Structures are given as structure tokens and as C-alpha cells.
Coordinates of C-alpha atoms in Angstrom, one line a residue:
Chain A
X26 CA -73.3 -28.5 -56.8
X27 CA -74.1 -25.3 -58.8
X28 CA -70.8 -25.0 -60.6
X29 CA -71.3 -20.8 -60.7
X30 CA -73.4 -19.4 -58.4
X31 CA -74.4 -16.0 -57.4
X32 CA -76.8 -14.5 -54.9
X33 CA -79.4 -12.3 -54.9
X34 CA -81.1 -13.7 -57.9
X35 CA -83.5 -10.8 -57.7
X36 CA -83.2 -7.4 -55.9
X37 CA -85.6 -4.8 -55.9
X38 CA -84.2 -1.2 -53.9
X39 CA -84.7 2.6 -54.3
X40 CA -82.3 5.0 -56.1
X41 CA -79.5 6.3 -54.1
X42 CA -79.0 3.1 -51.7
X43 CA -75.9 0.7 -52.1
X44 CA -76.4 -2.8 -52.6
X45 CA -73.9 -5.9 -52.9
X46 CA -74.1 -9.1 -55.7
X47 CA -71.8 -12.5 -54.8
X48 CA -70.4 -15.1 -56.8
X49 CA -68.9 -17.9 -55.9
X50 CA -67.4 -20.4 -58.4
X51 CA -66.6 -24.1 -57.7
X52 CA -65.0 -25.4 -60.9
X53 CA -61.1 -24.7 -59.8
X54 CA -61.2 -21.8 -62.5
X55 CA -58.3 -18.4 -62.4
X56 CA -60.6 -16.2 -63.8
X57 CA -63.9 -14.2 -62.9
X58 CA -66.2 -12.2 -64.7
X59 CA -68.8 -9.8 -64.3
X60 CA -71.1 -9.0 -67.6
X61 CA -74.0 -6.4 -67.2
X62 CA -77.4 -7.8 -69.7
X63 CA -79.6 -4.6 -70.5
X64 CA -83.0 -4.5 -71.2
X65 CA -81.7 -5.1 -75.1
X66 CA -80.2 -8.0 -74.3
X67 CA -76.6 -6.6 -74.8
X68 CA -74.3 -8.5 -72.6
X69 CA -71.4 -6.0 -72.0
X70 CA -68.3 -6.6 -69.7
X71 CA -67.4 -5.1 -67.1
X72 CA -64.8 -6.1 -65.2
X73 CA -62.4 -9.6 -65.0
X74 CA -59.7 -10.6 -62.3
X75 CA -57.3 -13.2 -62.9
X76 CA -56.1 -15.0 -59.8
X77 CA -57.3 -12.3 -57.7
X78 CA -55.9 -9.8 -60.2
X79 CA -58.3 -6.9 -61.8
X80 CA -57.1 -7.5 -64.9
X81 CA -60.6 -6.2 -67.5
X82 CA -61.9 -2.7 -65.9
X83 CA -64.5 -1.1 -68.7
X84 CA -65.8 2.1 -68.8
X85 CA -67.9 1.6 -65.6
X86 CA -68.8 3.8 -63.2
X87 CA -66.5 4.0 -60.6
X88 CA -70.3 3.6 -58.7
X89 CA -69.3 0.2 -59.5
X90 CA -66.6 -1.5 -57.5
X91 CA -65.8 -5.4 -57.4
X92 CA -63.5 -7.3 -55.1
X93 CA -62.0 -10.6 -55.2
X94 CA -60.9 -12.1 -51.7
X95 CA -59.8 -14.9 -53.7
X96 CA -60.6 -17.1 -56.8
X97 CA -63.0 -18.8 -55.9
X98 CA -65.4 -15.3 -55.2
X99 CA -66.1 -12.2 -56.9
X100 CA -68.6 -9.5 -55.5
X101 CA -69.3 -6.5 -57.2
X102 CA -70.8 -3.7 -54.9
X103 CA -72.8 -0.6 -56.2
X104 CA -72.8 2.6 -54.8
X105 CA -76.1 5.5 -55.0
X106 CA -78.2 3.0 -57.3
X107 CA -79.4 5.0 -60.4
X108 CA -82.6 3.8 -62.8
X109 CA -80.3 3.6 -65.2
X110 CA -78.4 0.2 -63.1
X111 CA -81.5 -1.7 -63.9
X112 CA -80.2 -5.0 -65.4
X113 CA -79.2 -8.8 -65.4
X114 CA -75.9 -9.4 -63.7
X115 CA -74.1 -11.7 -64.3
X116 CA -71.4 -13.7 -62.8
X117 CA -69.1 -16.1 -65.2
X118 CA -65.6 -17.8 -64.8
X119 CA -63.3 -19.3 -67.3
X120 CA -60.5 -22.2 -66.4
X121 CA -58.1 -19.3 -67.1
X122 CA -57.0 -16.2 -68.8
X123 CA -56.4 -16.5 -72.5
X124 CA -58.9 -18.9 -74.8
X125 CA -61.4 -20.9 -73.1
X126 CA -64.9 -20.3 -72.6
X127 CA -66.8 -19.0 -70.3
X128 CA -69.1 -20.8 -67.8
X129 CA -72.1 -18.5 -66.2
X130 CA -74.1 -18.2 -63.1
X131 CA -77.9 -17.5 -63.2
X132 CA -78.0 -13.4 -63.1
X133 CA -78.9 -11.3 -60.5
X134 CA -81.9 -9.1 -61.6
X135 CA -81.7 -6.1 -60.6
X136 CA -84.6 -3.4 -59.9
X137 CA -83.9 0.6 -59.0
X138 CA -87.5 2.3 -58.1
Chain B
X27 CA -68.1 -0.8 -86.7
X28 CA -69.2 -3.4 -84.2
X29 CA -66.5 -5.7 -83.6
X30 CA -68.9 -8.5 -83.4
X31 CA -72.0 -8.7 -85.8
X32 CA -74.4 -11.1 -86.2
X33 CA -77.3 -11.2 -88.6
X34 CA -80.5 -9.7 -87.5
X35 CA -83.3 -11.2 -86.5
X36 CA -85.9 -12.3 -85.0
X37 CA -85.1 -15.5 -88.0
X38 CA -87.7 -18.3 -88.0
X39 CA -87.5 -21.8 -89.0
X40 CA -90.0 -24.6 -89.2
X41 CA -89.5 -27.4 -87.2
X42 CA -87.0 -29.7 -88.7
X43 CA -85.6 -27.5 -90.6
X44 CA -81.8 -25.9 -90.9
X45 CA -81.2 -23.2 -88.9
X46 CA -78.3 -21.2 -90.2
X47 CA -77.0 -18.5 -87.4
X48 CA -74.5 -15.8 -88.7
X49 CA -71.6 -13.5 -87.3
X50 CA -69.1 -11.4 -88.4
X51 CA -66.0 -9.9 -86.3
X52 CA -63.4 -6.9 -87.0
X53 CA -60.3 -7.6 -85.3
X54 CA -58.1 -9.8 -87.5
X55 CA -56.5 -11.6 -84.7
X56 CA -59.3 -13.1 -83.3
X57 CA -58.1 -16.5 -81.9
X58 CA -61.2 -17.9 -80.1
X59 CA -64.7 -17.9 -81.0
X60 CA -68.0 -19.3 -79.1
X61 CA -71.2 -19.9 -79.6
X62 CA -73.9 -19.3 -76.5
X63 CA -77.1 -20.2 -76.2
X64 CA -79.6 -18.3 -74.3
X65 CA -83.2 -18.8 -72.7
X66 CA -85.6 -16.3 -72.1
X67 CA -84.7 -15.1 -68.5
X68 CA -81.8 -17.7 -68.4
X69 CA -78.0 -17.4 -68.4
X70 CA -76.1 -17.5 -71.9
X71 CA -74.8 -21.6 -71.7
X72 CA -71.8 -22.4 -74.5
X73 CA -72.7 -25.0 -77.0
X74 CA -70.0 -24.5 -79.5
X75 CA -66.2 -23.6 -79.2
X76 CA -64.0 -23.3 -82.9
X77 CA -60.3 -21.8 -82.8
X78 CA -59.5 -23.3 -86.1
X79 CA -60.4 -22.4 -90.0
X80 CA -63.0 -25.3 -91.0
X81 CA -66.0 -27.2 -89.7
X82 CA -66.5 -28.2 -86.1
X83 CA -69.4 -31.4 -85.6
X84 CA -71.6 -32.1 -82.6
X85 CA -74.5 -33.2 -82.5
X86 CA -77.1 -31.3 -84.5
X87 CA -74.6 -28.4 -84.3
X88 CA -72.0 -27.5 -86.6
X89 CA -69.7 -24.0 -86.4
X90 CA -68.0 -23.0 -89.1
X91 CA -64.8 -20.8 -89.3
X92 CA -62.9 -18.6 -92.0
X93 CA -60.8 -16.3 -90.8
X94 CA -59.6 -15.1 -93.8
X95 CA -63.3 -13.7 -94.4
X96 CA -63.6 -12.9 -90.7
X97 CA -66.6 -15.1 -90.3
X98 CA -67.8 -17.5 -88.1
X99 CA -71.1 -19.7 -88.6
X100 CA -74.0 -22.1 -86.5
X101 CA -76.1 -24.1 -88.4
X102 CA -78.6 -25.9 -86.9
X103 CA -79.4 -29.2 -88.1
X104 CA -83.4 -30.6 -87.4
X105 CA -83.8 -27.9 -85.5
X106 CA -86.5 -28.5 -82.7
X107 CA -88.9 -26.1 -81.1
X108 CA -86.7 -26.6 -78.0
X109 CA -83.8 -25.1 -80.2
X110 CA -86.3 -21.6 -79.8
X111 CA -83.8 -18.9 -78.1
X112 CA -81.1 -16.6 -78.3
X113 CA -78.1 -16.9 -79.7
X114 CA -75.3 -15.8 -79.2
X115 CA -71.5 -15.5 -81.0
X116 CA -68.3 -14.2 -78.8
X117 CA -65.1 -13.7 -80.2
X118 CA -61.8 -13.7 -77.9
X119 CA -59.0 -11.6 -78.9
X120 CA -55.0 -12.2 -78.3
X121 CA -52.6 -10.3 -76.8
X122 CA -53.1 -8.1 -74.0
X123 CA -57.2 -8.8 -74.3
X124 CA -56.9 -12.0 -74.6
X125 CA -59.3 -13.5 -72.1
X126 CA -61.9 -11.0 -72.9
X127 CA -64.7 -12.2 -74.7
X128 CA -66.6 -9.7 -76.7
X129 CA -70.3 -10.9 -77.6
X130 CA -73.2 -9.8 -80.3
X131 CA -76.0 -8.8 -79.6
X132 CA -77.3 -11.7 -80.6
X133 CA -80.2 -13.8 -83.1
X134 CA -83.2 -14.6 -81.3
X135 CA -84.3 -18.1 -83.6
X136 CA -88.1 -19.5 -83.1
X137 CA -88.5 -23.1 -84.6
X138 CA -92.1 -23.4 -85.3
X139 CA -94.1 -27.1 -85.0

């Protein structure tokens, strides 16, 4: 009954190859996040969608595309992997958009060779 | 500036001890601030939440609030070694950003035996 959950927790793949992160949240909440966690420990946002609605798009790499089927789910795809994409993902959702906290999933560690 | 500072660590306390965790934020109309905690190679979990000038209680944890100094505060009472980690202050903004939570870069606290 994780209440955030995302899968892979850990992927390991080569430069240039295009790889796919899920999240799924079952707490009932109208918005999504997706935070990148560098090696620094920064945790830096990247994108949000309320109710299905991109509604936070940082200066990402357009590399980097999620998609929200609904909102429940948020999966972020990555296009031609760089070294530089090495990182924690992480998945998070709040009860809605304005001033509640947020509730995160475990990261998805990601590895470029 | 960063729009969210905290004090620089790594800050060390013996065990029992008061732990006091700092943070500083830019934007005036800050309306929502959070304080995470985070494991090594874990995902940030929220222990505290303040939106109002004052003290919030729970527990061994207290955050304190002035907005008029743009400041926002986690002490630590008794801390225990299992209180060892990073931590983490987020500050939501209104208007148009209003769900977005921006974070610092966090204090890494040890709590020695």
C-alpha cells in the first residue's frame, strides 16, 4: 500500500539510449511532481501537472518529456541519455496545487555509462 | 541570492542535546514553509509544516516562523543518533507559483552517542 511509488528504483544504461521512469500515486492527490537529486544533494524541480495539467516546466531539457494519462500517474521519459542525467529521480504528489506538502516516492537512481 | 538558504553544515550535536536547524528565504510572500527530513539514500519525508508567524510543537520538534525577518527555524529537542540526516527547509510561494516548492540545499546533522 505504498502511498507513492515509482519504478525502476535503479537503472543502469549507456549514453545516447532512451529510457522511461513511472510513478503512480494512491493517496487521491491533484498534483504530481518530478524533482531531479544531484550528486550534491540539490533537489531541483522539474516539472508539476495539476489534474493532468503541465502546470511547472523548468529549464529542462526538452531531452526530458513527462506525461500524465491521469492523476493518479506521471512518467517522465528521457531521450539520448547524457552523463550529465546521472541522478536520483524523484516522484512526489501533493493533495493539491497551492499550500500543502509534498509526499515522495523512493527515487529512481539513475546510471549513464 | 538563493531564494532559500540554510546554514551550512555538516553541524554536530551530542546525543541529547538541541539541535537547532536554520533557513532563510528571499521572496516576501512566502506562504508555506516545510521542513523534510532525509536519509542517506532515502527519499526527503516532511516532519514539520508552519504557515503562520510563531512556534509550531510536536514531538521533539519545534519550527519556528518570522516572516517579518524572512526566517524559518527547526530545533531539535533530545536529539537522538537516529535524528542523524539531512535536512531539509522548502518554502512555497503564492500566486501564480504557488504549489511549487523551492528547497535548500540542505544541513546534514550527526548526533553523536
Amino acid at each position: 500500500d505504498t502511498a507513492v511509488s515509482q519504478t525502476p528504483k535503479y537503472l543502469v544504461t549507456q549514453m545516447g539510449n532512451d529510457k522511461s521512469i513511472k510513478c503512480e500515486q494512491n493517496l487521491g492527490h491533484d498534483t504530481m511532481y518530478w524533482y531531479k537529486q544531484d550528486s550534491k544533494k540539490f533537489l531541483k524541480i522539474m516539472f508539476s501537472y495539476n489534474n493532468k495539467e503541465l502546470i511547472i516546466n523548468e529549464t529542462v531539457p526538452n531531452r526530458f518529456s513527462p506525461k500524465s494519462p491521469d492523476k493518479a500517474h506521471l512518467n517522465l521519459h528521457i531521450n539520448s541519455l547524457e552523463l550529465g542525467d546521472s541522478a536520483v529521480y524523484f516522484c512526489a504528489s501533493s493533495q493539491d496545487w497551492g499550500y500543502q506538502p509534498q509526499h515522495f516516492g523512493d527515487g529512481t537512481r539513475l546510471s549513464i555509462l | 541570492q538563493k531564494e532559500v538558504e540554510q546554514n551550512s553544515g555538516p553541524l554536530s550535536v551530542p546525543e541529547g542535546a538541541i539541535a537547532s536547524l536554520n533557513c532563510t528565504y528571499s521572496d516576501r510572500v512566502s506562504q508555506s514553509f516545510f521542513w523534510y527530513r532525509q536519509y542517506s539514500g532515502k527519499s526527503p519525508e516532511l516532519i514539520m509544516s508552519i504557515y503562520s508567524n510563531g512556534d509550531k510543537e510536536d514531538g521533539r520538534f519545534t519550527a519556528q516562523l518570522n516572516k517579518a525577518s524572512q526566517y524559518v527555524s527547526l530545533l531539535i529537542r533530545d536529539s537522538q543518533p537516529s535524528d542523524s540526516a539531512t535536512y531539509l527547509c522548502a518554502v512555497n510561494l503564492l500566486g501564480t507559483n504557488a504549489g511549487k516548492s523551492t528547497f535548500g540545499d540542505g544541513t546534514t546533522l550527526t548526533v553523536k552517542p
